[in-house]
């Protein structure tokens, strides 16, 4: 989750939601009490894989957050929503200040909720790349070093490239 004006960078995020706990993989806010408080949350995140338990939304962008999500895989397994935008964050989406690009959202009751600009973006899709747990990737990502030199290079969608599982040997099995 992010909130309270966070304006940083993130890369190679993996969330595998527990089947019995947790209501979202990502909940992205500016400020809950006053959505227009500055500085606005406005992070840039690239190469993320979110595996939802299927019962709720995987990603909720709300409470005035801004930000940019690139190169994502968002996997569902039920009736929940993939990515949902609500309240004043819809205004930022319509103005291009909240972005989701090069991201595939699949196997939800509703893949894209209240976010037609993201759903209709040609870089986004609903193709299932056949993840093995959280490992796997899809072609069609943007090289995030073009966004900021902080990022590591790569042109795949997802956090863990199927041919280069950087989590092997140090993560616990799911």
XYZ file of N, CA and C in Angstrom:
522
model
N 0.840 -1.184 0.000
C 0.000 0.000 0.000
C 0.880 1.241 0.000
N 0.339 2.306 -0.593
C 1.010 3.589 -0.425
C -0.026 4.636 -0.024
N 0.470 5.685 0.631
C -0.402 6.748 1.122
C 0.452 7.940 1.554
N -0.189 8.993 2.001
C 0.442 10.159 2.617
C 1.527 10.808 1.763
N 1.258 10.949 0.470
C 2.163 11.714 -0.382
C 3.416 10.992 -0.835
N 3.410 9.649 -0.834
C 4.612 8.919 -1.269
C 4.886 9.188 -2.744
N 6.140 9.543 -3.056
C 6.526 9.915 -4.409
C 7.779 9.162 -4.855
N 7.956 7.944 -4.448
C 9.168 7.184 -4.753
C 9.040 6.286 -5.965
N 9.986 5.356 -6.054
C 10.043 4.375 -7.131
C 9.964 2.976 -6.537
N 9.459 2.033 -7.318
C 9.444 0.635 -6.922
C 9.582 -0.248 -8.142
N 10.290 -1.356 -7.991
C 10.449 -2.296 -9.105
C 10.542 -3.716 -8.557
N 10.081 -4.650 -9.355
C 10.107 -6.084 -9.044
C 9.302 -6.396 -7.784
N 8.080 -5.906 -7.738
C 7.181 -6.164 -6.616
C 6.419 -7.463 -6.859
N 6.367 -8.313 -5.846
C 5.605 -9.557 -5.894
C 4.636 -9.569 -4.718
N 3.354 -9.784 -5.011
C 2.351 -9.974 -3.969
C 1.585 -11.240 -4.315
N 1.597 -12.203 -3.420
C 0.798 -13.421 -3.559
C -0.142 -13.434 -2.368
N -1.380 -13.017 -2.609
C -2.333 -12.787 -1.531
C -2.778 -14.100 -0.895
N -2.798 -14.122 0.422
C -3.269 -15.276 1.174
C -4.730 -15.552 0.830
N -5.089 -16.800 0.762
C -6.450 -17.173 0.402
C -7.493 -16.868 1.453
N -7.076 -16.615 2.686
C -8.044 -16.391 3.759
C -7.951 -15.015 4.399
N -6.945 -14.237 4.044
C -6.766 -12.935 4.693
C -6.355 -11.891 3.664
N -6.581 -10.660 3.996
C -6.175 -9.562 3.120
C -7.258 -9.225 2.123
N -7.540 -7.937 1.992
C -8.615 -7.541 1.090
C -8.131 -7.059 -0.268
N -6.860 -6.732 -0.421
C -6.326 -6.283 -1.710
C -4.841 -6.597 -1.789
N -4.356 -6.689 -3.005
C -2.900 -6.798 -3.205
C -2.255 -5.427 -3.063
N -2.905 -4.401 -3.611
C -2.407 -3.022 -3.520
C -3.583 -2.091 -3.255
N -3.410 -1.210 -2.288
C -4.383 -0.161 -2.011
C -3.611 1.142 -2.038
N -3.940 1.987 -2.975
C -3.103 3.149 -3.283
C -3.893 4.427 -3.025
N -3.442 5.192 -2.043
C -4.148 6.392 -1.603
C -3.225 7.603 -1.628
N -3.862 8.795 -1.654
C -3.147 10.020 -1.347
C -3.307 10.237 0.160
N -4.399 10.851 0.558
C -4.718 11.045 1.977
C -6.191 10.705 2.151
N -6.512 9.849 3.092
C -7.887 9.392 3.274
C -8.818 10.507 3.736
N -8.344 11.390 4.589
C -9.211 12.414 5.167
C -9.439 13.573 4.197
N -8.407 13.987 3.472
C -8.508 15.093 2.516
C -7.743 14.698 1.263
N -8.465 14.325 0.229
C -7.858 13.789 -0.993
C -6.968 14.795 -1.717
N -7.134 16.085 -1.419
C -6.400 17.118 -2.149
C -5.180 17.648 -1.393
N -4.805 17.015 -0.294
C -3.625 17.429 0.467
C -2.376 17.180 -0.373
N -1.470 18.154 -0.361
C -0.207 17.999 -1.081
C 0.918 17.749 -0.090
N 2.002 17.118 -0.504
C 2.214 16.622 -1.859
C 1.341 15.396 -2.125
N 0.912 15.256 -3.376
C 0.122 14.107 -3.769
C 0.988 12.860 -3.825
N 0.433 11.724 -3.420
C 1.099 10.453 -3.698
C 1.225 10.345 -5.210
N 2.438 10.086 -5.691
C 2.681 10.063 -7.137
C 3.896 9.187 -7.455
N 3.860 7.898 -7.055
C 5.005 7.022 -7.299
C 5.027 6.483 -8.723
N 6.158 5.896 -9.079
C 6.309 5.177 -10.343
C 6.750 3.758 -9.989
N 5.966 2.771 -10.423
C 6.239 1.363 -10.136
C 6.307 0.610 -11.455
N 7.322 -0.232 -11.598
C 7.480 -1.036 -12.812
C 7.766 -2.483 -12.435
N 7.347 -3.383 -13.289
C 7.604 -4.823 -13.139
C 7.046 -5.352 -11.824
N 5.746 -5.559 -11.816
C 5.075 -6.085 -10.635
C 4.189 -7.265 -11.027
N 4.087 -8.216 -10.117
C 3.190 -9.355 -10.277
C 2.325 -9.436 -9.032
N 1.019 -9.411 -9.242
C 0.056 -9.484 -8.149
C -0.837 -10.692 -8.390
N -0.887 -11.605 -7.445
C -1.735 -12.788 -7.546
C -2.785 -12.677 -6.449
N -4.009 -12.377 -6.858
C -5.099 -12.132 -5.921
C -5.711 -13.445 -5.452
N -6.330 -13.400 -4.268
C -7.071 -14.572 -3.805
C -8.427 -14.675 -4.485
N -8.763 -13.684 -5.310
C -9.984 -13.733 -6.097
C -11.231 -13.267 -5.396
N -11.151 -12.938 -4.123
C -12.338 -12.544 -3.382
C -12.603 -11.046 -3.403
N -11.588 -10.233 -3.649
C -11.721 -8.781 -3.613
C -10.935 -8.172 -4.768
N -10.871 -6.852 -4.779
C -10.078 -6.155 -5.789
C -8.607 -6.494 -5.599
N -7.888 -6.600 -6.693
C -6.434 -6.751 -6.597
C -5.800 -5.389 -6.355
N -6.227 -4.379 -7.121
C -5.648 -3.035 -7.014
C -6.784 -2.027 -6.905
N -6.723 -1.188 -5.896
C -7.662 -0.076 -5.797
C -6.854 1.208 -5.737
N -7.085 2.067 -6.715
C -6.452 3.384 -6.820
C -7.520 4.395 -6.408
N -7.294 5.080 -5.292
C -8.369 5.902 -4.729
C -7.824 7.051 -3.882
N -8.747 7.760 -3.254
C -8.445 8.838 -2.295
C -7.442 9.845 -2.841
N -7.559 10.138 -4.140
C -6.755 11.196 -4.726
C -5.351 10.820 -5.145
N -5.022 9.525 -5.152
C -3.667 9.159 -5.551
C -3.422 9.473 -7.020
N -2.211 9.812 -7.287
C -1.681 9.871 -8.643
C -0.650 8.758 -8.725
N -0.015 8.597 -9.864
C 1.041 7.599 -9.964
C 1.041 6.925 -11.315
N 2.053 6.090 -11.517
C 2.229 5.383 -12.785
C 2.634 3.947 -12.505
N 1.881 3.018 -13.076
C 2.175 1.591 -12.972
C 2.507 1.070 -14.362
N 3.663 0.422 -14.501
C 4.115 -0.109 -15.787
C 4.500 -1.578 -15.642
N 4.322 -2.321 -16.713
C 4.856 -3.689 -16.833
C 4.323 -4.625 -15.760
N 3.004 -4.659 -15.609
C 2.415 -5.482 -14.564
C 1.675 -6.695 -15.074
N 1.596 -7.701 -14.209
C 0.725 -8.859 -14.379
C -0.137 -8.936 -13.130
N -1.456 -8.896 -13.324
C -2.393 -8.906 -12.210
C -3.328 -10.095 -12.423
N -3.142 -11.147 -11.624
C -3.847 -12.414 -11.817
C -4.946 -12.594 -10.783
N -6.113 -13.006 -11.255
C -7.225 -13.291 -10.373
C -7.642 -14.745 -10.455
N -8.606 -15.095 -9.625
C -9.128 -16.461 -9.646
C -10.566 -16.500 -9.156
N -11.287 -15.421 -9.379
C -12.652 -15.407 -8.876
C -13.428 -14.207 -9.339
N -14.349 -13.781 -8.514
C -15.291 -12.739 -8.891
C -14.821 -11.336 -8.545
N -13.658 -11.170 -7.981
C -13.176 -9.845 -7.602
C -12.884 -8.971 -8.807
N -12.447 -7.740 -8.529
C -12.072 -6.789 -9.572
C -10.556 -6.745 -9.695
N -10.067 -6.631 -10.926
C -8.627 -6.544 -11.154
C -8.071 -5.209 -10.705
N -8.348 -4.165 -11.476
C -7.924 -2.806 -11.126
C -9.164 -1.928 -11.088
N -9.326 -1.207 -9.984
C -10.454 -0.295 -9.822
C -9.933 1.095 -9.486
N -10.540 2.097 -10.112
C -10.236 3.497 -9.814
C -11.494 4.122 -9.229
N -11.339 4.875 -8.137
C -12.508 5.505 -7.526
C -12.202 6.928 -7.076
N -13.243 7.650 -6.785
C -13.295 9.034 -6.314
C -12.374 9.961 -7.100
N -11.674 10.884 -6.441
C -10.913 11.899 -7.171
C -9.768 11.324 -7.989
N -9.377 10.095 -7.733
C -8.341 9.488 -8.578
C -8.827 9.347 -10.013
N -10.147 9.270 -10.209
C -10.696 9.234 -11.568
C -10.355 10.506 -12.329
N -10.384 11.637 -11.637
C -10.018 12.907 -12.268
C -8.571 12.873 -12.723
N -7.681 12.377 -11.863
C -6.258 12.310 -12.238
C -6.059 11.351 -13.407
N -6.808 10.246 -13.433
C -6.727 9.314 -14.553
C -7.127 10.025 -15.848
N -8.234 10.740 -15.815
C -8.714 11.432 -17.013
C -7.754 12.522 -17.473
N -6.967 13.086 -16.552
C -5.995 14.124 -16.899
C -4.613 13.559 -17.220
N -4.456 12.235 -17.171
C -3.161 11.622 -17.467
C -2.171 11.673 -16.318
N -2.653 11.958 -15.103
C -1.778 12.020 -13.929
C -1.799 10.721 -13.119
N -2.634 9.782 -13.528
C -2.680 8.431 -12.980
C -2.673 7.495 -14.180
N -1.636 6.658 -14.275
C -1.428 5.822 -15.459
C -1.267 4.354 -15.093
N -1.776 3.485 -15.950
C -1.457 2.057 -15.940
C -1.144 1.705 -17.383
N 0.100 1.271 -17.634
C 0.555 0.989 -19.002
C 1.274 -0.359 -19.029
N 1.204 -1.016 -20.173
C 1.934 -2.267 -20.388
C 1.622 -3.276 -19.283
N 0.344 -3.432 -18.992
C -0.096 -4.281 -17.886
C -1.224 -5.196 -18.350
N -1.133 -6.475 -17.969
C -2.176 -7.454 -18.272
C -2.916 -7.801 -16.987
N -4.246 -7.720 -17.037
C -5.120 -8.013 -15.904
C -6.064 -9.120 -16.361
N -6.085 -10.252 -15.647
C -6.812 -11.410 -16.175
C -7.412 -12.276 -15.067
N -8.487 -12.975 -15.454
C -9.174 -13.964 -14.607
C -9.890 -13.357 -13.403
N -10.480 -12.191 -13.591
C -11.309 -11.567 -12.559
C -12.749 -11.515 -13.049
N -13.690 -11.301 -12.134
C -15.064 -11.054 -12.540
C -15.138 -9.820 -13.425
N -14.440 -8.758 -13.020
C -14.275 -7.537 -13.808
C -12.794 -7.207 -13.800
N -12.155 -7.272 -14.964
C -10.715 -7.005 -15.022
C -10.399 -5.534 -14.778
N -11.141 -4.650 -15.435
C -10.891 -3.207 -15.346
C -12.186 -2.551 -14.883
N -12.211 -1.952 -13.695
C -13.437 -1.353 -13.163
C -13.266 0.157 -13.022
N -14.158 0.893 -13.649
C -14.158 2.359 -13.594
C -12.852 2.946 -14.114
N -12.255 2.301 -15.095
C -10.982 2.811 -15.620
C -10.866 2.537 -17.123
N -11.853 3.011 -17.883
C -11.865 2.806 -19.334
C -10.591 3.284 -20.026
N -9.974 4.411 -19.620
C -8.729 4.802 -20.292
C -7.633 3.732 -20.193
N -7.578 3.021 -19.071
C -6.583 1.955 -18.936
C -6.993 0.737 -19.752
N -8.260 0.370 -19.661
C -8.760 -0.803 -20.382
C -8.606 -0.627 -21.889
N -8.799 0.586 -22.375
C -8.735 0.853 -23.812
C -7.339 1.188 -24.309
N -6.365 1.256 -23.424
C -4.978 1.531 -23.814
C -4.411 0.299 -24.517
N -3.891 0.478 -25.711
C -3.393 -0.649 -26.517
C -2.229 -1.384 -25.872
N -1.541 -0.771 -24.896
C -0.420 -1.455 -24.242
C -0.889 -2.397 -23.138
N -2.161 -2.277 -22.734
C -2.718 -3.122 -21.678
C -3.530 -4.250 -22.294
N -3.772 -5.303 -21.514
C -4.544 -6.411 -22.045
C -5.134 -7.280 -20.960
N -5.669 -8.421 -21.409
C -6.281 -9.391 -20.504
C -5.747 -10.794 -20.756
N -4.596 -10.907 -21.406
C -4.022 -12.217 -21.711
C -3.418 -12.850 -20.461
N -3.668 -14.135 -20.287
C -3.106 -14.902 -19.174
C -1.791 -15.513 -19.637
N -0.644 -15.108 -19.048
C 0.647 -15.632 -19.496
C 0.989 -16.998 -18.912
N 0.090 -17.577 -18.108
C 0.353 -18.884 -17.530
C 1.390 -18.849 -16.426
N 1.143 -18.051 -15.419
C 2.074 -17.951 -14.293
C 2.205 -19.291 -13.576
N 3.382 -19.547 -13.070
C 3.636 -20.684 -12.192
C 3.770 -20.110 -10.782
N 2.653 -20.014 -10.071
C 2.639 -19.270 -8.810
C 2.738 -17.796 -9.138
N 3.840 -17.182 -8.803
C 4.093 -15.779 -9.146
C 5.208 -15.647 -10.180
N 5.771 -16.781 -10.626
C 6.876 -16.756 -11.585
C 6.320 -16.814 -12.997
N 6.832 -15.955 -13.818
C 6.427 -15.889 -15.213
C 6.368 -14.453 -15.661
N 6.430 -14.268 -16.937
C 6.411 -12.924 -17.484
C 5.737 -12.962 -18.842
N 5.534 -11.805 -19.398
C 4.946 -11.671 -20.722
C 5.739 -10.626 -21.490
N 5.746 -10.773 -22.791
C 6.403 -9.789 -23.649
C 5.559 -8.522 -23.688
N 6.155 -7.453 -24.184
C 5.403 -6.231 -24.408
C 5.571 -5.160 -23.361
N 6.565 -5.298 -22.509
C 6.815 -4.260 -21.522
C 7.614 -3.117 -22.117
N 7.657 -2.028 -21.396
C 8.479 -0.882 -21.772
C 9.746 -0.932 -20.923
N 10.876 -0.549 -21.480
C 12.119 -0.507 -20.710
C 11.993 0.617 -19.686
N 11.930 0.294 -18.386
C 11.687 1.337 -17.389
C 12.835 2.328 -17.231
N 14.017 2.016 -17.766
C 15.104 2.999 -17.689
C 14.783 4.227 -18.524
N 13.804 4.108 -19.445
C 13.368 5.278 -20.210
C 12.491 6.196 -19.358
N 11.982 5.677 -18.242
C 11.167 6.466 -17.321
C 12.035 7.208 -16.321
N 13.067 6.509 -15.828
C 14.006 7.086 -14.871
C 15.212 6.162 -14.782
N 16.425 6.705 -14.684
C 17.613 5.850 -14.611
C 17.700 5.035 -13.324
N 16.859 5.294 -12.354
C 16.835 4.506 -11.121
C 16.511 3.040 -11.413
N 15.672 2.794 -12.421
C 15.181 1.446 -12.706
C 16.236 0.566 -13.363
N 16.082 -0.751 -13.191
C 16.873 -1.743 -13.925
C 16.212 -1.985 -15.273
N 17.025 -2.273 -16.281
C 16.524 -2.472 -17.641
C 15.764 -3.792 -17.763
N 14.866 -3.832 -18.717
C 14.099 -5.031 -19.037
C 12.848 -4.637 -19.779
N 12.392 -5.485 -20.684
C 11.203 -5.155 -21.468
C 10.115 -6.207 -21.306
N 10.030 -6.817 -20.139
C 8.998 -7.818 -19.891
C 7.987 -7.286 -18.884
N 6.785 -7.871 -18.926
C 5.744 -7.574 -17.943
C 5.867 -8.579 -16.805
N 5.713 -8.107 -15.581
C 5.796 -8.967 -14.416
C 7.062 -8.712 -13.631
N 7.119 -9.284 -12.414
C 8.257 -9.066 -11.521
C 9.338 -10.119 -11.660
N 8.948 -11.336 -12.042
C 9.891 -12.455 -12.052
C 9.870 -13.094 -13.434
N 10.871 -12.794 -14.227
C 10.983 -13.361 -15.569
C 11.111 -14.878 -15.453
N 10.296 -15.605 -16.209
C 10.305 -17.060 -16.139
C 11.661 -17.678 -16.394
N 12.498 -17.034 -17.191
C 13.826 -17.552 -17.497
C 14.899 -17.116 -16.519
N 14.535 -16.284 -15.547
C 15.525 -15.765 -14.604
C 14.844 -15.502 -13.260
N 14.547 -16.566 -12.520
C 13.832 -16.453 -11.254
C 14.776 -15.978 -10.159
N 14.825 -14.666 -9.956
C 15.722 -14.071 -8.969
C 15.315 -14.399 -7.534
N 14.114 -14.964 -7.344
C 13.674 -15.313 -5.991
C 14.142 -16.700 -5.557
N 14.627 -17.508 -6.484
C 15.028 -18.885 -6.162
C 16.138 -18.892 -5.111
N 15.958 -19.715 -4.101
C 16.988 -19.879 -3.091
C 16.866 -18.989 -1.873
N 16.009 -17.993 -1.913
C 15.909 -17.145 -0.728
C 14.487 -16.822 -0.318
N 13.488 -17.206 -1.092
C 12.112 -16.952 -0.683
C 11.481 -18.230 -0.164
N 10.439 -18.094 0.619
C 9.703 -19.239 1.127
C 8.691 -19.687 0.090
N 8.415 -20.981 -0.002
C 7.417 -21.446 -0.969
C 6.032 -20.953 -0.584
N 5.212 -20.738 -1.609
C 3.846 -20.270 -1.364
C 2.874 -21.411 -1.478
